[in-house]
Short mmCIF file of C-alpha atoms and ligand atoms in Angstrom, two decimals:
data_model
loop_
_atom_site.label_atom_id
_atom_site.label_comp_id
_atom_site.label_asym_id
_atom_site.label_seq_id
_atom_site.Cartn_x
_atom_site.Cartn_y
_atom_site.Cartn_z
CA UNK A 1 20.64 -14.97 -2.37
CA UNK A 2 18.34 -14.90 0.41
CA UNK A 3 14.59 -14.04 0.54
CA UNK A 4 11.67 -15.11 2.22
CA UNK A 5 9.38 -17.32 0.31
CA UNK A 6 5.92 -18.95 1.19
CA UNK A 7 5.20 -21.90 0.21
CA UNK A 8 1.90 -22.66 1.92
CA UNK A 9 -0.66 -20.13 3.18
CA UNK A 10 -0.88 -20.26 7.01
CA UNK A 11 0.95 -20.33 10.14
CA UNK A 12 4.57 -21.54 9.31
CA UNK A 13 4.48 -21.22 5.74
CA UNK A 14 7.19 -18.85 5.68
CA UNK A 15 10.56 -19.59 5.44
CA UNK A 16 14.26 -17.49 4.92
CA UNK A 17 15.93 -18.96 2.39
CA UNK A 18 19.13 -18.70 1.25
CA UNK A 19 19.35 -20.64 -2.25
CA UNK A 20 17.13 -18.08 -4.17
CA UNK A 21 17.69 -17.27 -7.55
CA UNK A 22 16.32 -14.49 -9.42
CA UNK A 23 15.74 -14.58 -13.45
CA UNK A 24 16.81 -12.40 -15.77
CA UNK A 25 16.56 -9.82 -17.01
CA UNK A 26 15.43 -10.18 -20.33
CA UNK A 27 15.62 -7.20 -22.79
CA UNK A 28 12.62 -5.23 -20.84
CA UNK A 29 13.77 -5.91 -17.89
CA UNK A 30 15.54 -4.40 -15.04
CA UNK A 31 17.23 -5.96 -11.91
CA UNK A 32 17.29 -4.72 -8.89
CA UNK A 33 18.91 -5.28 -5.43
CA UNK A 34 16.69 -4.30 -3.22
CA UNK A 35 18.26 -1.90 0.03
CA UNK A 36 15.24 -1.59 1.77
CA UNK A 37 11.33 -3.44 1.92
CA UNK A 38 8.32 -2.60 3.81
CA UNK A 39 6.05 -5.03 5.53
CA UNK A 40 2.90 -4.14 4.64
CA UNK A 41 -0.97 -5.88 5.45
CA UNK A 42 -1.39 -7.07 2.22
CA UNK A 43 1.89 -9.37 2.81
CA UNK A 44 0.60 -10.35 6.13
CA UNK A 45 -2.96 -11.39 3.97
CA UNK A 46 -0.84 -13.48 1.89
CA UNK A 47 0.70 -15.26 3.98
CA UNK A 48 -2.36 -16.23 6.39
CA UNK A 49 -4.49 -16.78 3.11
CA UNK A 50 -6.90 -13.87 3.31
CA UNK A 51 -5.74 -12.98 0.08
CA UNK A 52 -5.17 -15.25 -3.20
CA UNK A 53 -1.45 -15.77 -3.33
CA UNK A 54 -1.68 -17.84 -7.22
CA UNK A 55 -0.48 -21.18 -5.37
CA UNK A 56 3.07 -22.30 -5.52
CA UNK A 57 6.09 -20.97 -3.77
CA UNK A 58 6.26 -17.18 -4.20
CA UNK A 59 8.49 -14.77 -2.55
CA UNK A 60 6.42 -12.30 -0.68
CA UNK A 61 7.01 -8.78 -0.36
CA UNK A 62 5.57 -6.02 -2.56
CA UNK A 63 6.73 -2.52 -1.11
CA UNK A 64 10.81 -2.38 -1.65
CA UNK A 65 13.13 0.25 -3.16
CA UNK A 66 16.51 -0.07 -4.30
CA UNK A 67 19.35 -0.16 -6.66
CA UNK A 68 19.38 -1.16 -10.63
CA UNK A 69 22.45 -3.50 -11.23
CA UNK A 70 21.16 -4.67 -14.96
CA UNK A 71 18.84 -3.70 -17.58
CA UNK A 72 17.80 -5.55 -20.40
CA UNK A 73 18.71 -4.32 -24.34
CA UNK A 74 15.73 -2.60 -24.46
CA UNK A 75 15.66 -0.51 -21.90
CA UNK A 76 16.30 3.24 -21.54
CA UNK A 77 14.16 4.33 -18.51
CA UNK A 78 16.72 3.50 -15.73
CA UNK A 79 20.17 2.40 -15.95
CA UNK A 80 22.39 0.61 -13.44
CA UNK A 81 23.11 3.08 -10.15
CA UNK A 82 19.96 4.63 -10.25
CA UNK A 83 17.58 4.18 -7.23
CA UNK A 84 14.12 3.07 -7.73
CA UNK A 85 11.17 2.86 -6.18
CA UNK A 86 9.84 -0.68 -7.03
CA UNK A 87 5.95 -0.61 -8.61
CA UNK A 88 3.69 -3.06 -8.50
CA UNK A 89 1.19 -1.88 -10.52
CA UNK A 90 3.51 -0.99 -13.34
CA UNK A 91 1.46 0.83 -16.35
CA UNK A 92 2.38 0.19 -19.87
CA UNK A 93 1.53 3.48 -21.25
CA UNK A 94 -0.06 2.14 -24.13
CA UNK A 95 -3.59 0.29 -22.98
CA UNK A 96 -6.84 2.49 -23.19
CA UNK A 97 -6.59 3.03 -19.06
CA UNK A 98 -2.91 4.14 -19.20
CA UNK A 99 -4.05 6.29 -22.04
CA UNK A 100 -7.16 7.63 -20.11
CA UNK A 101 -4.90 8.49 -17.50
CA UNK A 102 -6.31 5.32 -15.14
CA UNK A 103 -2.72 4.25 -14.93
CA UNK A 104 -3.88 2.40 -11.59
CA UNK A 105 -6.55 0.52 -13.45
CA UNK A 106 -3.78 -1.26 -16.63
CA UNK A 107 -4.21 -4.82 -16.58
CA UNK A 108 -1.13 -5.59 -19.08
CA UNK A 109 1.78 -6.64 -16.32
CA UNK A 110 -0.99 -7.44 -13.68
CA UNK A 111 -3.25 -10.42 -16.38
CA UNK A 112 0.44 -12.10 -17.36
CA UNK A 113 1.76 -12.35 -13.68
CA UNK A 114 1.77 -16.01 -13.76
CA UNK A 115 3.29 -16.54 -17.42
CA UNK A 116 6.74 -16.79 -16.38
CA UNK A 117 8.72 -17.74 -13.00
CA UNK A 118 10.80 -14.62 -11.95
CA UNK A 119 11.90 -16.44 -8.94
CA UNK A 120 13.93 -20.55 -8.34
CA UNK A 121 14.22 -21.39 -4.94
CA UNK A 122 16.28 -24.50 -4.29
CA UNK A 123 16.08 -24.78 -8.15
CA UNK A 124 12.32 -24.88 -8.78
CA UNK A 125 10.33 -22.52 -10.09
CA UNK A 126 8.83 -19.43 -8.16
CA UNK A 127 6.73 -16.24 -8.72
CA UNK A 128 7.06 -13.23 -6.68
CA UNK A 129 3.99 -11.31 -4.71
CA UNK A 130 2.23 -9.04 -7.24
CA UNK A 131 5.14 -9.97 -10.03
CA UNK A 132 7.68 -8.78 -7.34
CA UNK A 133 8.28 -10.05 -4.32
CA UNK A 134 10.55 -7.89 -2.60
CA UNK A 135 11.18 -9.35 0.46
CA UNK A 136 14.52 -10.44 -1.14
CA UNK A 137 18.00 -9.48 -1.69
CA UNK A 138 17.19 -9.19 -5.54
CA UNK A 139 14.38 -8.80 -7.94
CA UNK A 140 13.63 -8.92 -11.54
CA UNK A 141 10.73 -6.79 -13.15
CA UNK A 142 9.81 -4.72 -16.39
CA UNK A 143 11.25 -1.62 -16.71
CA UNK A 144 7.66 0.38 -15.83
CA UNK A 145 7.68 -1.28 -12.83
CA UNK A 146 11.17 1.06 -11.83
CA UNK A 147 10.08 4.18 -11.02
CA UNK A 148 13.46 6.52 -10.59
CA UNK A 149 14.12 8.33 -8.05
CA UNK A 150 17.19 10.55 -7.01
CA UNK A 151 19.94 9.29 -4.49
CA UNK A 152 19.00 11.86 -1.83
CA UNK A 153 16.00 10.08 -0.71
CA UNK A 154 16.67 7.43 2.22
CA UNK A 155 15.96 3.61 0.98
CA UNK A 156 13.93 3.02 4.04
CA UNK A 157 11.42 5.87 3.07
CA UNK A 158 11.53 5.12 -1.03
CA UNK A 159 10.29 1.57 -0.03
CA UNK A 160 7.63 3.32 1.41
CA UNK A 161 6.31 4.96 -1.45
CA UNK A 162 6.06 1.64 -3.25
CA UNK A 163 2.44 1.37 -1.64
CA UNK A 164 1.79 2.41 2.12
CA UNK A 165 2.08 6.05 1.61
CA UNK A 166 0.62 5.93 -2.36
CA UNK A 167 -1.81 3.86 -1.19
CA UNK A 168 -2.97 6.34 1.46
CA UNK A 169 -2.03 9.84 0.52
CA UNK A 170 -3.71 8.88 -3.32
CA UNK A 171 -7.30 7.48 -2.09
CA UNK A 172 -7.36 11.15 -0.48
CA UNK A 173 -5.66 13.13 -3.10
CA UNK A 174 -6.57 10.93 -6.70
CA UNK A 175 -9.89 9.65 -5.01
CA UNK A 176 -11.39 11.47 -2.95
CA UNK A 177 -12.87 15.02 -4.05
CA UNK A 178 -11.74 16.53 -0.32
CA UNK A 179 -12.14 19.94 -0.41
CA UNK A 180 -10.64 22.74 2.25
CA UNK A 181 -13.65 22.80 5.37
CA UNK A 182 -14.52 19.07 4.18
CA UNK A 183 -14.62 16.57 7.12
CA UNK A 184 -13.15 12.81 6.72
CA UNK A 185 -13.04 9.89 8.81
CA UNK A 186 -10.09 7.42 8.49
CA UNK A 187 -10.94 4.32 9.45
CA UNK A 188 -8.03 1.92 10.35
CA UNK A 189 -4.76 3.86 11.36
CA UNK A 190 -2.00 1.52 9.90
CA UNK A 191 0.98 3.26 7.32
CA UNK A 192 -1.95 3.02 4.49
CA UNK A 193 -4.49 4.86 6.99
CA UNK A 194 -2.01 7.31 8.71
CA UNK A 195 -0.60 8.39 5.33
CA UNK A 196 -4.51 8.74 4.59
CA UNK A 197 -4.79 11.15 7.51
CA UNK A 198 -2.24 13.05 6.57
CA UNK A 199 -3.50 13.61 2.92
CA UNK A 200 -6.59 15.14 4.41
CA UNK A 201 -4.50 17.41 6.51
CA UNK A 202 -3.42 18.77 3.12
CA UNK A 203 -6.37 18.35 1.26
CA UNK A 204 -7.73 20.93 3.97
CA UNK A 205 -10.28 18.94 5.76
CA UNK A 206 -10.77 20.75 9.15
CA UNK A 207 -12.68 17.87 10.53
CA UNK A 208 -10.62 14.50 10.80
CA UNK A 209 -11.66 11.48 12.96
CA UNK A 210 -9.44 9.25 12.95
CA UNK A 211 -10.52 5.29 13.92
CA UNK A 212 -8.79 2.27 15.43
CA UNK A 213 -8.90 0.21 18.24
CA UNK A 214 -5.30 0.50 19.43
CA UNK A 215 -4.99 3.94 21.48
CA UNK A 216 -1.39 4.00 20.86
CA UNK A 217 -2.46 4.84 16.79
CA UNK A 218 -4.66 7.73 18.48
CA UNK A 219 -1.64 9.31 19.56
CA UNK A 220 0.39 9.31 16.00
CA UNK A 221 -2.62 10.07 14.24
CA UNK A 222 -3.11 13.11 15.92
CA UNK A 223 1.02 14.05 14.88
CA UNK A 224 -0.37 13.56 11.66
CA UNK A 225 -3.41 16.00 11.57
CA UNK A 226 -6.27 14.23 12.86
CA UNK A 227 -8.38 16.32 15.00
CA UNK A 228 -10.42 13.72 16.52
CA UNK A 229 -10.30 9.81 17.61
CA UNK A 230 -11.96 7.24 18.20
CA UNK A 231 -12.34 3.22 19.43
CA UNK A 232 -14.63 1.99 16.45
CA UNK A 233 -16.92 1.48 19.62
CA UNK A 234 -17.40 5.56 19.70
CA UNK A 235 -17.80 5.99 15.98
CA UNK A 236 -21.44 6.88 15.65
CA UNK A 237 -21.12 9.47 19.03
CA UNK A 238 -18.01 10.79 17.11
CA UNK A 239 -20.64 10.78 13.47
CA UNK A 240 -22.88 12.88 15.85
CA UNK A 241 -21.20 14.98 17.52
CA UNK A 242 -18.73 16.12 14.67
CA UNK A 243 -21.17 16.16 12.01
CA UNK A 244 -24.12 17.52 13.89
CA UNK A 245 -25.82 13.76 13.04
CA UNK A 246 -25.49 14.05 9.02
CA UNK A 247 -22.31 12.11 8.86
CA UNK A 248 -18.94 12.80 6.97
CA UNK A 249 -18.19 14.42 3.70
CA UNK A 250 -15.99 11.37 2.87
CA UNK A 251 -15.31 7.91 4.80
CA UNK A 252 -11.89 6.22 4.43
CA UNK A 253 -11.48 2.29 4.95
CA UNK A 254 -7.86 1.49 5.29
CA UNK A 255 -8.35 -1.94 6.93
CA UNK A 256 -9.81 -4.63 4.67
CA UNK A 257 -13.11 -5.94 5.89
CA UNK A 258 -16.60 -5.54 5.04
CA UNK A 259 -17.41 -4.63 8.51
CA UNK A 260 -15.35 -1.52 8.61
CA UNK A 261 -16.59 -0.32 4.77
CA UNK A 262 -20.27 -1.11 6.25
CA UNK A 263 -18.79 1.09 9.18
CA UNK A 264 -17.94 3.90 6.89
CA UNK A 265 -21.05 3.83 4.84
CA UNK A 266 -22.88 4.30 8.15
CA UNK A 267 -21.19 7.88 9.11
CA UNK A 268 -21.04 9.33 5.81
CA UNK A 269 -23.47 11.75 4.51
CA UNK A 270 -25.71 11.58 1.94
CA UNK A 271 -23.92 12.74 -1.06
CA UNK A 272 -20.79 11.56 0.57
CA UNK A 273 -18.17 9.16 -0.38
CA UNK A 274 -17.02 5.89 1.23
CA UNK A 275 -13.82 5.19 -0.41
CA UNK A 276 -12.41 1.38 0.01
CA UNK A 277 -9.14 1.67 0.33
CA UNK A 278 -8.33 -1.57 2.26
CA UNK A 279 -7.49 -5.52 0.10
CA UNK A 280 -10.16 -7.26 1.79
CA UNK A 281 -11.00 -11.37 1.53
CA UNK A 282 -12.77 -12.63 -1.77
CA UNK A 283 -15.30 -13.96 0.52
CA UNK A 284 -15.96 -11.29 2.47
CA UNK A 285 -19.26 -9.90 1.29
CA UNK A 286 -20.20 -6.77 1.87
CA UNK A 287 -24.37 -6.37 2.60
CA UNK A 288 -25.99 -3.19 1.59
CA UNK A 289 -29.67 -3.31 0.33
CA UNK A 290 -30.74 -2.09 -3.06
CA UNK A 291 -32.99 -0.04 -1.28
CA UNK A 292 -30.54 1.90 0.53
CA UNK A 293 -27.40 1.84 -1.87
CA UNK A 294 -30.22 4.45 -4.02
CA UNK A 295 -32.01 6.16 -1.61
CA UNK A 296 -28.84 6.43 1.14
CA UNK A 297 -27.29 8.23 -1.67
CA UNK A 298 -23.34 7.11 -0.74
CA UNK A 299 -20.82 6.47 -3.13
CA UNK A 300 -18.86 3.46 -2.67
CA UNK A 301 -15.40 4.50 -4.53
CA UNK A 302 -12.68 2.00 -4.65
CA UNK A 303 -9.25 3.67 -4.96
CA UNK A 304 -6.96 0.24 -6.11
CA UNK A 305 -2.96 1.53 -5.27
CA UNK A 306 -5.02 4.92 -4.16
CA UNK A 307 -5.02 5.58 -7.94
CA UNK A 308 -1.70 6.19 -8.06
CA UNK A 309 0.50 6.26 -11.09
CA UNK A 310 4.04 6.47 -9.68
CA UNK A 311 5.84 7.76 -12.37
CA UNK A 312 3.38 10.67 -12.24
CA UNK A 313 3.04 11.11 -8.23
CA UNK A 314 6.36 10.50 -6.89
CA UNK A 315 8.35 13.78 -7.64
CA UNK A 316 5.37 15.70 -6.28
CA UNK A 317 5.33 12.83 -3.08
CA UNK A 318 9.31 13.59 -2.64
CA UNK A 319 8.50 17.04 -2.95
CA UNK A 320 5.98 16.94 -0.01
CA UNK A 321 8.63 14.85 2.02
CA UNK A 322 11.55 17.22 1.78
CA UNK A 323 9.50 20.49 2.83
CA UNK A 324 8.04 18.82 5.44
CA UNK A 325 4.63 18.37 4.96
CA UNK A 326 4.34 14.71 4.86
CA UNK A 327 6.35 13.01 7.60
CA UNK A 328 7.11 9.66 6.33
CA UNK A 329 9.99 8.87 8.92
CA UNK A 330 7.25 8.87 11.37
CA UNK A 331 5.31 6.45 9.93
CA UNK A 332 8.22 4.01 10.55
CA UNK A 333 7.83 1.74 14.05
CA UNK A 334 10.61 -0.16 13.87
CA UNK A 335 13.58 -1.15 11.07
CA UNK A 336 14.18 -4.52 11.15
CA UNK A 337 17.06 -7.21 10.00
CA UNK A 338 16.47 -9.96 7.05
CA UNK A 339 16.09 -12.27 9.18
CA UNK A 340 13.95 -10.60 12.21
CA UNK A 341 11.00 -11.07 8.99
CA UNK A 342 8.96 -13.44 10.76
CA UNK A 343 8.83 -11.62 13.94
CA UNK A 344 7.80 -8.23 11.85
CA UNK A 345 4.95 -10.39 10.68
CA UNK A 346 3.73 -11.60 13.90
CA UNK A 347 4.05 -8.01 15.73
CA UNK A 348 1.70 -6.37 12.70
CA UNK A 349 -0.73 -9.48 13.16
CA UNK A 350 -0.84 -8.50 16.52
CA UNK A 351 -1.29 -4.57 15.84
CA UNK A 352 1.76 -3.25 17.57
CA UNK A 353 3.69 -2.03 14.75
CA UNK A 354 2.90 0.87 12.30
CA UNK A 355 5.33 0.59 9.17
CA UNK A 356 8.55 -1.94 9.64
CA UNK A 357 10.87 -1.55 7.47
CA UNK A 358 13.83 -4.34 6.86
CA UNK A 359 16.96 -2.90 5.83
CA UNK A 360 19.47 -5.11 3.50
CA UNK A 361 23.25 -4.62 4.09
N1 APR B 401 -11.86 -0.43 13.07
C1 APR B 401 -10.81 0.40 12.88
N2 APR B 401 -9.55 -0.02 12.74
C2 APR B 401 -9.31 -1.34 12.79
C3 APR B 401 -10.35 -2.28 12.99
C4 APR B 401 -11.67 -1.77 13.14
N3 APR B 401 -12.70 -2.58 13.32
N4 APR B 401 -9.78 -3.51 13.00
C5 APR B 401 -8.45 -3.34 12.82
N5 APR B 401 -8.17 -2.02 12.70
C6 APR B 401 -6.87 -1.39 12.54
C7 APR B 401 -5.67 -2.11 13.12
O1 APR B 401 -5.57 -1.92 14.53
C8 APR B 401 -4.52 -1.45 12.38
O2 APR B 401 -4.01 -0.32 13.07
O3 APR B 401 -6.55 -1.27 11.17
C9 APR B 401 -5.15 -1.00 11.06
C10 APR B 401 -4.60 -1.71 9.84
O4 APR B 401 -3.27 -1.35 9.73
P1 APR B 401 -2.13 -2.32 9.20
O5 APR B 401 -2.35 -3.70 9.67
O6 APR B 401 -0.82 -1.66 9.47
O7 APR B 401 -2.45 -2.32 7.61
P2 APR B 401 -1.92 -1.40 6.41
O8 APR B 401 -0.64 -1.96 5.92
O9 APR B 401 -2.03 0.03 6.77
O10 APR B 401 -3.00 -1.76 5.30
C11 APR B 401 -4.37 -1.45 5.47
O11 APR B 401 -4.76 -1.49 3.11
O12 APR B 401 -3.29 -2.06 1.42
C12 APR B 401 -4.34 -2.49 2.23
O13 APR B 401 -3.98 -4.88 2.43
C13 APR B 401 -3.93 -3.65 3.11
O14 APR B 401 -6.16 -4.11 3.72
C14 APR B 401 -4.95 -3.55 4.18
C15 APR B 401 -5.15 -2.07 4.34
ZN1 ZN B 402 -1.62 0.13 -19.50
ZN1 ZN B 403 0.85 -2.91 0.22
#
């Protein structure tokens, strides 16, 4: 089958393949073809090295949807025809986080990723992004990581929900304590930040800057509910003269880097929260003084997968799809073919594209 794989970080380390093999399932597993994938930053960090890969070929990809065609003996959850939303942060149900309801936080797929090879390509072994990699035709995963979904909802907007719009929507909503009257700055208007926007829009925040340096972004974000933007040039005037100079109830970082969380921490209130939302570099430190991480009184939040638990948020996420209060079409740029992949890549790199989607045939 084909799928793109990486074997190297860096420029040119990505290739289509087309002698791919995916393994299994075993009993707890479920296989899925996958109808529809999302390229998403964190696959873009990947492949330029930003972010820790685990070395070896792996095939990239972690925000896909599609179609079960097997399940192991042991499975009950999903059965082959249904559509899924692919997890990768798949909860066990049984760890003291899962338990706590900190779904987002279970360790139990995420600390064995690297025990077994889901993946051959050319006949040696391969793991997949985040024990998935669904930038290919088919993938193998446990069961939890399978969320169901019903056939009515478009492949191209279920891939979606695998992690740009969770992502987002869940710092706000799981997160983020936003209140009706709050006011929010999103900082970084990709399909993680935009879906971000839009779950202060329903939060109720009346005041929402939204940040980025690409006016085009400016223009959706506004579609979305924003009621403000800004060039991360104009973000203190925007701090001042939307917050009277105290700074926002609640700062969002959907971009990655410790210059945009310092960014956020600078036009938040005290009291407020700066919520990380963004995968940023392991070596990219973040500097905030003892002195002022007490007496600034912020609270740096990190919202991993926006604190999402899939199995719990999707039906109400579907929900807010079909009546039309969260436009997820819109967040779409451009659908793409297998093998236009490497030009998707290059375009997001390059900030021109919101959410891509390929589309499998
Ligand atoms: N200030 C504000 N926005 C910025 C800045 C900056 N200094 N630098 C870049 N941006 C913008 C880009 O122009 C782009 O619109 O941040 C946006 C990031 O969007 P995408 O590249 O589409 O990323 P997305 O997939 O939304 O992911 C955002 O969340 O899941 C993580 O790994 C992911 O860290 C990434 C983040
Ligand atoms: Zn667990
Ligand atoms: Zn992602």
């Amino acid at each position: 089958m084909r799928a793109a794989v990486l074997f190297e970080a860096g420029a040119g380390g990505l290739e289509l393949r087309d002698d791919v093999v995916a393994l299994g399932p075993d009993q707890d597993e479920v296989r899925i073809r996958i109808r529809a994938t999302g390229i998403c930053h964190s696959d873009l960090s990947v492949i330029n090295g930003e972010l820790p890969g685990g070395g070896g070929a792996m095939v990239v990809g972690h925000e896909g949807a599609g179609e079960v065609i097997a399940v192991g003996s042991r499975v009950a959850a999903v059965a082959p025809g249904d559509h899924v939303v692919v997890n990768w942060i798949p909860a066990c149900g049984a760890c003291d986080d899962c338990r706590a309801g900190r779904a987002h936080l279970c360790m139990t797929f995420m600390a064995n990723l690297f025990e077994r090879p889901h993946f051959e390509v050319g006949g040696a072994p391969a793991f997949g992004m985040a024990g998935t990699g669904t930038w290919a035709e088919e993938v193998v995963v446990p069961w939890q990581a399978a969320i169901k979904i019903g056939h009515d909802v478009p492949f191209e907007h279920a891939a979606l929900l695998g992690c740009g719009v969770p992502t987002g929507i869940g710092a706000v909503l799981n997160t983020g304590d936003v209140r009706p009257g709050d006011s929010v700055a999103v900082i970084g208007l990709g399909g993680v930040g935009l879906s971000a926007v839009q779950g202060a829009r329903l939060a109720g925040a009346t005041t929402i800057l939204a940040v980025d340096p690409v006016e085009a972004k400016h223009v959706l974000a506004r579609r979305f509910g924003a009621t403000d933007t800004t060039a991360p040039e104009g973000l203190a005037a925007a701090r001042d003269r939307l917050t009277g100079g105290r700074g926002f109830d609640h700062a969002f970082e959907a971009v990655g880097r410790s210059a945009t969380i310092r960014a956020a921490w600078d036009v938040t209130r005290r009291g407020g929260d700066v919520i990380i939302v963004g995968a940023g570099a392991p070596g990219d430190n973040l500097e905030i003084s003892s002195y002022e991480l007490l007496f600034a009184a912020r609270n740096l939040k990190p919202s991993v997968y926006g604190a999402s638990d899939l199995r719990r948020d999707l039906p109400k996420l579907i929900t807010l799809i079909k009546t039309g209060r969260f436009d997820v079409e819109g967040l779409i740029s451009r659908r793409l073919r297998f093998d236009d992949l490497p030009e998707g890549v290059a375009a997001l790199d390059k900030g021109e594209a919101v959410r891509q989607v390929v589309v499998f045939d």
